[in-house]
PDB file of C-alpha atoms in Angstrom:
ATOM      1  CA  MET A 292     -39.558  83.316 -68.334  1.00 46.00           C
ATOM      2  CA  SER A 293     -36.371  81.590 -67.183  1.00 51.00           C
ATOM      3  CA  ARG A 294     -35.324  82.081 -63.589  1.00 56.00           C
ATOM      4  CA  LEU A 295     -33.049  85.065 -63.151  1.00 54.00           C
ATOM      5  CA  VAL A 296     -29.705  83.992 -61.742  1.00 57.00           C
ATOM      6  CA  GLU A 297     -28.137  85.774 -58.807  1.00 64.00           C
ATOM      7  CA  VAL A 298     -25.491  88.222 -60.047  1.00 71.00           C
ATOM      8  CA  ASN A 299     -23.473  90.724 -58.042  1.00 81.00           C
ATOM      9  CA  ILE A 300     -24.069  93.619 -60.410  1.00 84.00           C
ATOM     10  CA  GLU A 301     -22.229  96.067 -58.139  1.00 89.00           C
ATOM     11  CA  LYS A 302     -19.059  93.998 -58.488  1.00 91.00           C
ATOM     12  CA  PHE A 303     -19.681  93.695 -62.233  1.00 90.00           C
ATOM     13  CA  ASP A 304     -20.003  97.475 -62.686  1.00 90.00           C
ATOM     14  CA  ARG A 305     -16.999  98.144 -60.448  1.00 93.00           C
ATOM     15  CA  SER A 306     -14.920  95.812 -62.616  1.00 93.00           C
ATOM     16  CA  LEU A 307     -15.983  97.610 -65.799  1.00 92.00           C
ATOM     17  CA  ASP A 308     -15.224 100.985 -64.236  1.00 92.00           C
ATOM     18  CA  PHE A 309     -11.785  99.788 -63.197  1.00 93.00           C
ATOM     19  CA  LEU A 310     -11.066  98.748 -66.788  1.00 91.00           C
ATOM     20  CA  SER A 311     -12.067 102.196 -68.088  1.00 87.00           C
ATOM     21  CA  SER A 312      -8.898 104.276 -68.394  1.00 81.00           C
ATOM     22  CA  ARG A 313      -8.731 107.774 -66.910  1.00 81.00           C
ATOM     23  CA  THR A 314      -6.225 110.522 -67.654  1.00 78.00           C
ATOM     24  CA  ARG A 315      -5.449 111.011 -63.949  1.00 83.00           C
ATOM     25  CA  ASP A 316      -4.385 107.398 -63.428  1.00 85.00           C
ATOM     26  CA  THR A 317      -0.853 106.782 -62.237  1.00 89.00           C
ATOM     27  CA  ARG A 318       1.471 104.425 -64.055  1.00 89.00           C
ATOM     28  CA  ALA A 319       1.061 101.901 -61.233  1.00 91.00           C
ATOM     29  CA  VAL A 320      -2.735 101.893 -61.656  1.00 90.00           C
ATOM     30  CA  ARG A 321      -2.387 101.493 -65.424  1.00 88.00           C
ATOM     31  CA  HIS A 322      -0.183  98.439 -64.860  1.00 90.00           C
ATOM     32  CA  LEU A 323      -2.707  97.014 -62.380  1.00 92.00           C
ATOM     33  CA  ARG A 324      -5.490  97.563 -64.904  1.00 91.00           C
ATOM     34  CA  ALA A 325      -3.550  95.758 -67.621  1.00 89.00           C
ATOM     35  CA  ASP A 326      -2.917  92.810 -65.311  1.00 91.00           C
ATOM     36  CA  TYR A 327      -6.528  92.745 -64.154  1.00 93.00           C
ATOM     37  CA  ALA A 328      -7.845  92.694 -67.743  1.00 90.00           C
ATOM     38  CA  ALA A 329      -6.207  89.317 -68.291  1.00 89.00           C
ATOM     39  CA  LEU A 330      -7.326  88.072 -64.878  1.00 91.00           C
ATOM     40  CA  ALA A 331     -10.912  89.269 -65.457  1.00 90.00           C
ATOM     41  CA  VAL A 332     -11.393  87.163 -68.574  1.00 86.00           C
ATOM     42  CA  GLY A 333      -9.596  84.084 -67.289  1.00 85.00           C
ATOM     43  CA  LEU A 334      -6.332  84.249 -69.237  1.00 86.00           C
ATOM     44  CA  HIS A 335      -4.519  83.357 -66.027  1.00 83.00           C
ATOM     45  CA  ASP A 336      -5.351  82.749 -62.353  1.00 83.00           C
ATOM     46  CA  ASP A 337      -2.376  84.339 -60.614  1.00 88.00           C
ATOM     47  CA  LEU A 338      -4.026  86.235 -57.741  1.00 92.00           C
ATOM     48  CA  HIS A 339      -0.939  87.676 -56.048  1.00 93.00           C
ATOM     49  CA  ALA A 340      -1.741  91.227 -57.203  1.00 93.00           C
ATOM     50  CA  LEU A 341      -5.500  90.974 -56.595  1.00 94.00           C
ATOM     51  CA  PRO A 342      -5.447  92.833 -53.228  1.00 95.00           C
ATOM     52  CA  ALA A 343      -3.714  95.806 -54.873  1.00 94.00           C
ATOM     53  CA  MET A 344      -6.166  95.707 -57.788  1.00 95.00           C
ATOM     54  CA  GLU A 345      -9.202  95.666 -55.514  1.00 95.00           C
ATOM     55  CA  ALA A 346      -7.734  98.455 -53.374  1.00 95.00           C
ATOM     56  CA  ALA A 347      -7.317 100.593 -56.490  1.00 93.00           C
ATOM     57  CA  ALA A 348     -10.813  99.681 -57.698  1.00 93.00           C
ATOM     58  CA  GLY A 349     -12.473 100.346 -54.346  1.00 94.00           C
ATOM     59  CA  GLY A 350     -13.860  96.865 -53.771  1.00 95.00           C
ATOM     60  CA  SER A 351     -14.021  93.258 -54.966  1.00 95.00           C
ATOM     61  CA  LEU A 352     -13.686  92.466 -58.683  1.00 95.00           C
ATOM     62  CA  VAL A 353     -15.048  89.826 -61.059  1.00 91.00           C
ATOM     63  CA  LEU A 354     -12.564  87.043 -61.767  1.00 91.00           C
ATOM     64  CA  GLY A 355     -12.496  84.895 -64.906  1.00 87.00           C
ATOM     65  CA  THR A 356     -15.984  85.644 -66.254  1.00 83.00           C
ATOM     66  CA  LEU A 357     -16.070  89.325 -67.202  1.00 85.00           C
ATOM     67  CA  PRO A 358     -17.505  89.531 -70.770  1.00 83.00           C
ATOM     68  CA  VAL A 359     -15.021  91.936 -72.337  1.00 85.00           C
ATOM     69  CA  ALA A 360     -12.709  91.453 -75.303  1.00 80.00           C
ATOM     70  CA  LEU A 361      -9.022  92.253 -74.934  1.00 81.00           C
ATOM     71  CA  ASP A 362      -7.091  94.391 -77.376  1.00 77.00           C
ATOM     72  CA  PRO A 363      -3.266  94.476 -77.493  1.00 69.00           C
ATOM     73  CA  VAL A 364      -3.206  98.279 -77.825  1.00 70.00           C
ATOM     74  CA  HIS A 365      -6.103  99.418 -75.650  1.00 72.00           C
ATOM     75  CA  ILE A 366      -6.092  96.427 -73.242  1.00 77.00           C
ATOM     76  CA  VAL A 367      -9.889  96.289 -73.433  1.00 81.00           C
ATOM     77  CA  GLU A 368     -11.751  96.926 -76.673  1.00 79.00           C
ATOM     78  CA  PRO A 369     -14.045  99.966 -76.287  1.00 75.00           C
ATOM     79  CA  LYS A 370     -16.888  98.092 -77.973  1.00 78.00           C
ATOM     80  CA  GLY A 371     -16.359  95.217 -75.577  1.00 79.00           C
ATOM     81  CA  LEU A 372     -16.812  97.518 -72.598  1.00 84.00           C
ATOM     82  CA  GLN A 373     -20.004  98.977 -74.069  1.00 85.00           C
ATOM     83  CA  TRP A 374     -21.321  95.465 -74.806  1.00 84.00           C
ATOM     84  CA  ALA A 375     -20.819  94.560 -71.154  1.00 85.00           C
ATOM     85  CA  ARG A 376     -22.347  97.831 -69.901  1.00 87.00           C
ATOM     86  CA  SER A 377     -25.453  97.273 -72.035  1.00 88.00           C
ATOM     87  CA  MET A 378     -25.781  93.768 -70.640  1.00 85.00           C
ATOM     88  CA  SER A 379     -25.396  95.136 -67.106  1.00 85.00           C
ATOM     89  CA  TYR A 380     -28.221  97.629 -67.736  1.00 89.00           C
ATOM     90  CA  VAL A 381     -30.553  94.979 -69.179  1.00 87.00           C
ATOM     91  CA  HIS A 382     -29.838  92.682 -66.239  1.00 86.00           C
ATOM     92  CA  ARG A 383     -30.611  95.481 -63.772  1.00 85.00           C
ATOM     93  CA  TYR A 384     -33.820  96.391 -65.647  1.00 88.00           C
ATOM     94  CA  LEU A 385     -34.959  92.759 -65.758  1.00 85.00           C
ATOM     95  CA  THR A 386     -34.290  92.341 -62.040  1.00 83.00           C
ATOM     96  CA  THR A 387     -36.346  95.441 -61.203  1.00 86.00           C
ATOM     97  CA  HIS A 388     -39.245  95.173 -63.684  1.00 85.00           C
ATOM     98  CA  HIS A 389     -39.348  91.405 -64.387  1.00 83.00           C
ATOM     99  CA  ARG A 390     -39.479  92.026 -68.142  1.00 82.00           C
ATOM    100  CA  LEU A 391     -37.082  93.050 -70.898  1.00 82.00           C
ATOM    101  CA  PRO A 392     -36.698  96.761 -71.766  1.00 85.00           C
ATOM    102  CA  LEU A 393     -38.479  98.299 -74.783  1.00 79.00           C
ATOM    103  CA  VAL A 394     -36.591 100.271 -77.424  1.00 75.00           C
ATOM    104  CA  SER A 395     -39.031 103.207 -77.309  1.00 73.00           C
ATOM    105  CA  GLN A 396     -38.585 103.700 -73.571  1.00 80.00           C
ATOM    106  CA  HIS A 397     -34.812 104.063 -73.918  1.00 83.00           C
ATOM    107  CA  ARG A 398     -34.457 106.298 -76.976  1.00 79.00           C
ATOM    108  CA  HIS A 399     -32.873 108.956 -74.764  1.00 83.00           C
ATOM    109  CA  MET A 400     -29.923 106.621 -74.096  1.00 85.00           C
ATOM    110  CA  THR A 401     -26.933 106.406 -76.441  1.00 82.00           C
ATOM    111  CA  PRO A 402     -26.341 103.625 -77.182  1.00 82.00           C
ATOM    112  CA  ASN A 403     -29.809 102.242 -76.512  1.00 85.00           C
ATOM    113  CA  PRO A 404     -29.475  99.085 -74.341  1.00 86.00           C
ATOM    114  CA  ALA A 405     -32.875  97.784 -75.480  1.00 82.00           C
ATOM    115  CA  ALA A 406     -31.831  98.138 -79.133  1.00 80.00           C
ATOM    116  CA  TRP A 407     -28.600  96.310 -78.254  1.00 83.00           C
ATOM    117  CA  LEU A 408     -30.655  93.437 -76.833  1.00 82.00           C
ATOM    118  CA  LEU A 409     -32.988  93.403 -79.839  1.00 77.00           C
ATOM    119  CA  HIS A 410     -30.001  93.082 -82.186  1.00 75.00           C
ATOM    120  CA  LEU A 411     -28.449  90.424 -79.965  1.00 77.00           C
ATOM    121  CA  ARG A 412     -31.601  88.282 -80.072  1.00 73.00           C
ATOM    122  CA  HIS A 413     -31.261  88.035 -83.861  1.00 69.00           C
ATOM    123  CA  GLU A 414     -27.487  87.665 -84.007  1.00 67.00           C
ATOM    124  CA  GLU A 415     -26.512  84.160 -85.078  1.00 62.00           C
ATOM    125  CA  ASP A 416     -22.729  84.374 -84.830  1.00 68.00           C
ATOM    126  CA  LEU A 417     -22.238  85.074 -81.138  1.00 75.00           C
ATOM    127  CA  THR A 418     -19.030  83.641 -79.738  1.00 75.00           C
ATOM    128  CA  PRO A 419     -19.298  80.851 -77.149  1.00 77.00           C
ATOM    129  CA  ARG A 420     -18.090  83.316 -74.500  1.00 74.00           C
ATOM    130  CA  GLN A 421     -20.758  85.876 -75.461  1.00 77.00           C
ATOM    131  CA  ARG A 422     -23.453  83.217 -75.234  1.00 79.00           C
ATOM    132  CA  GLU A 423     -22.122  82.024 -71.887  1.00 78.00           C
ATOM    133  CA  ASN A 424     -22.262  85.519 -70.430  1.00 76.00           C
ATOM    134  CA  ILE A 425     -25.625  86.563 -71.835  1.00 80.00           C
ATOM    135  CA  ASP A 426     -27.041  83.285 -70.505  1.00 81.00           C
ATOM    136  CA  ARG A 427     -25.673  84.193 -67.078  1.00 78.00           C
ATOM    137  CA  TYR A 428     -26.878  87.800 -66.920  1.00 79.00           C
ATOM    138  CA  VAL A 429     -30.052  87.752 -69.067  1.00 82.00           C
ATOM    139  CA  PRO A 430     -31.205  84.098 -69.035  1.00 78.00           C
ATOM    140  CA  CYS A 431     -34.484  84.800 -70.914  1.00 76.00           C
ATOM    141  CA  TRP A 432     -32.826  86.593 -73.850  1.00 78.00           C
ATOM    142  CA  GLN A 433     -33.434  83.930 -76.503  1.00 74.00           C
ATOM    143  CA  LEU A 434     -36.486  83.998 -78.755  1.00 72.00           C
ATOM    144  CA  THR A 435     -39.111  81.248 -78.670  1.00 74.00           C
ATOM    145  CA  PRO A 436     -39.711  79.283 -81.923  1.00 74.00           C
ATOM    146  CA  GLN A 437     -42.918  81.285 -82.471  1.00 75.00           C
ATOM    147  CA  GLU A 438     -41.045  84.564 -82.043  1.00 75.00           C
ATOM    148  CA  VAL A 439     -38.315  83.403 -84.441  1.00 74.00           C
ATOM    149  CA  GLU A 440     -40.946  82.778 -87.126  1.00 79.00           C
ATOM    150  CA  TRP A 441     -42.587  86.163 -86.498  1.00 79.00           C
ATOM    151  CA  TRP A 442     -39.304  88.039 -86.908  1.00 77.00           C
ATOM    152  CA  ARG A 443     -38.433  85.992 -89.990  1.00 79.00           C
ATOM    153  CA  ASN A 444     -41.693  87.069 -91.634  1.00 81.00           C
ATOM    154  CA  LEU A 445     -41.092  90.701 -90.690  1.00 80.00           C
ATOM    155  CA  ARG A 446     -37.697  90.580 -92.419  1.00 78.00           C
ATOM    156  CA  ARG A 447     -39.423  89.106 -95.493  1.00 82.00           C
ATOM    157  CA  ALA A 448     -41.957  91.946 -95.444  1.00 82.00           C
ATOM    158  CA  ARG A 449     -39.204  94.530 -95.135  1.00 80.00           C
ATOM    159  CA  ARG A 450     -37.327  93.077 -98.110  1.00 82.00           C
ATOM    160  CA  PHE A 451     -40.541  93.088-100.154  1.00 82.00           C
ATOM    161  CA  VAL A 452     -41.214  96.751 -99.356  1.00 80.00           C
ATOM    162  CA  GLU A 453     -37.624  97.741-100.115  1.00 80.00           C
ATOM    163  CA  LEU A 454     -37.749  95.976-103.510  1.00 82.00           C
ATOM    164  CA  ASN A 455     -41.253  97.032-104.556  1.00 81.00           C
ATOM    165  CA  GLY A 456     -41.821 100.317-102.753  1.00 80.00           C
ATOM    166  CA  ARG A 457     -45.169  99.198-101.315  1.00 79.00           C
ATOM    167  CA  LEU A 458     -46.773  96.673 -98.993  1.00 78.00           C
ATOM    168  CA  PRO A 459     -47.770  93.293-100.477  1.00 79.00           C
ATOM    169  CA  ILE A 460     -51.397  92.836-101.542  1.00 76.00           C
ATOM    170  CA  ALA A 461     -53.629  90.050-100.224  1.00 70.00           C
ATOM    171  CA  THR A 462     -52.372  87.188-102.410  1.00 72.00           C
ATOM    172  CA  GLU A 463     -48.831  88.369-103.017  1.00 68.00           C
ATOM    173  CA  ASP A 464     -45.733  86.478-101.929  1.00 66.00           C
ATOM    174  CA  ASP A 465     -41.985  86.944-102.237  1.00 63.00           C
ATOM    175  CA  ASP A 466     -41.656  84.038-104.698  1.00 59.00           C
ATOM    176  CA  ARG A 467     -39.900  81.737-102.270  1.00 62.00           C
ATOM    177  CA  GLY A 468     -42.712  79.292-101.678  1.00 57.00           C
ATOM    178  CA  ARG A 469     -43.387  80.355 -98.097  1.00 62.00           C
ATOM    179  CA  PRO A 470     -46.645  81.622 -96.511  1.00 59.00           C
ATOM    180  CA  VAL A 471     -48.178  84.504 -98.473  1.00 73.00           C
ATOM    181  CA  LEU A 472     -46.942  87.858 -97.178  1.00 79.00           C
ATOM    182  CA  GLY A 473     -50.030  90.012 -97.799  1.00 79.00           C
ATOM    183  CA  PRO A 474     -52.305  88.369 -95.199  1.00 80.00           C
ATOM    184  CA  TRP A 475     -49.435  88.147 -92.701  1.00 78.00           C
ATOM    185  CA  VAL A 476     -48.746  91.886 -92.934  1.00 78.00           C
ATOM    186  CA  ARG A 477     -52.439  92.693 -92.578  1.00 76.00           C
ATOM    187  CA  THR A 478     -52.891  90.408 -89.557  1.00 75.00           C
ATOM    188  CA  HIS A 479     -49.604  90.902 -87.758  1.00 72.00           C
ATOM    189  CA  VAL A 480     -48.732  94.511 -88.560  1.00 71.00           C
ATOM    190  CA  LEU A 481     -51.611  96.639 -89.830  1.00 68.00           C
ATOM    191  CA  ALA A 482     -54.310  95.168 -87.574  1.00 64.00           C
ATOM    192  CA  ALA A 483     -52.124  93.765 -84.822  1.00 59.00           C
ATOM    193  CA  ASN A 484     -53.104  94.186 -81.211  1.00 55.00           C
ATOM    194  CA  LEU A 485     -51.174  93.624 -78.016  1.00 50.00           C
ATOM    195  CA  ALA A 486     -53.235  90.592 -77.120  1.00 53.00           C
ATOM    196  CA  GLN A 487     -51.536  88.818 -80.032  1.00 58.00           C
ATOM    197  CA  HIS A 488     -48.089  90.398 -79.921  1.00 61.00           C
ATOM    198  CA  THR A 489     -45.632  91.881 -77.520  1.00 68.00           C
ATOM    199  CA  GLN A 490     -45.190  95.637 -77.322  1.00 67.00           C
ATOM    200  CA  GLU A 491     -41.704  95.111 -78.730  1.00 69.00           C
ATOM    201  CA  GLN A 492     -43.028  93.297 -81.808  1.00 72.00           C
ATOM    202  CA  TRP A 493     -45.627  95.987 -82.453  1.00 68.00           C
ATOM    203  CA  GLU A 494     -43.123  98.827 -82.124  1.00 69.00           C
ATOM    204  CA  VAL A 495     -40.486  97.210 -84.281  1.00 69.00           C
ATOM    205  CA  ALA A 496     -42.928  96.203 -87.036  1.00 72.00           C
ATOM    206  CA  GLN A 497     -44.180  99.773 -87.254  1.00 68.00           C
ATOM    207  CA  HIS A 498     -40.626 101.132 -87.165  1.00 65.00           C
ATOM    208  CA  VAL A 499     -39.149  98.727 -89.728  1.00 65.00           C
ATOM    209  CA  LEU A 500     -41.882  99.135 -92.334  1.00 68.00           C
ATOM    210  CA  TRP A 501     -42.183 102.872 -91.727  1.00 61.00           C
ATOM    211  CA  ARG A 502     -38.451 103.238 -92.395  1.00 55.00           C
ATOM    212  CA  ALA A 503     -38.896 101.193 -95.554  1.00 53.00           C
ATOM    213  CA  GLY A 504     -41.263 103.977 -96.656  1.00 51.00           C
ATOM    214  CA  ARG A 505     -44.699 102.437 -96.906  1.00 50.00           C
ATOM    215  CA  LEU A 506     -46.410 102.378 -93.526  1.00 46.00           C
TER     216      LEU A 506
END
């Protein structure tokens, strides 16, 4: 696992909270929030209003590196705030437990930060800024080459089940000239054990193929 970088998560969370609008905010605070949004993501470096911003926020704020997307109407995109909050949770969990969170352990949370991370690990069109920030806060988020191949085969198995309504038999493939699916499903899903796979892989394989209707 990559070394976890030092991050002031209290400052990070305070910055996100300050960017979250509240009905009781005064006009002056709303103006400070709008100015801080641009400062937080590095659109400018004019710090003359920073003392007033930090006084309103109740402490120091992140400058230039906050991973939120700006919106002309809402100042900060709601999805951008949730993206950053999920990353904050995963960072905190990793710092405490020295491993990444499992989806099943966080089903009570909406949205599920572990499911967010699982999706992120397979997302290929992250922006450079998103990659920069996830590298900073969750440095071990990327899959190994072996894990990439495992997830690729699981997606193949899911497509097969969705098209055929059943699991592949021993010698059956998906007609793309790649390793036969039947033995892979038997070895890596039906008879898998945690000595061979992570808990996350086991859970997701069961979940994906169960949802497809044949496990």
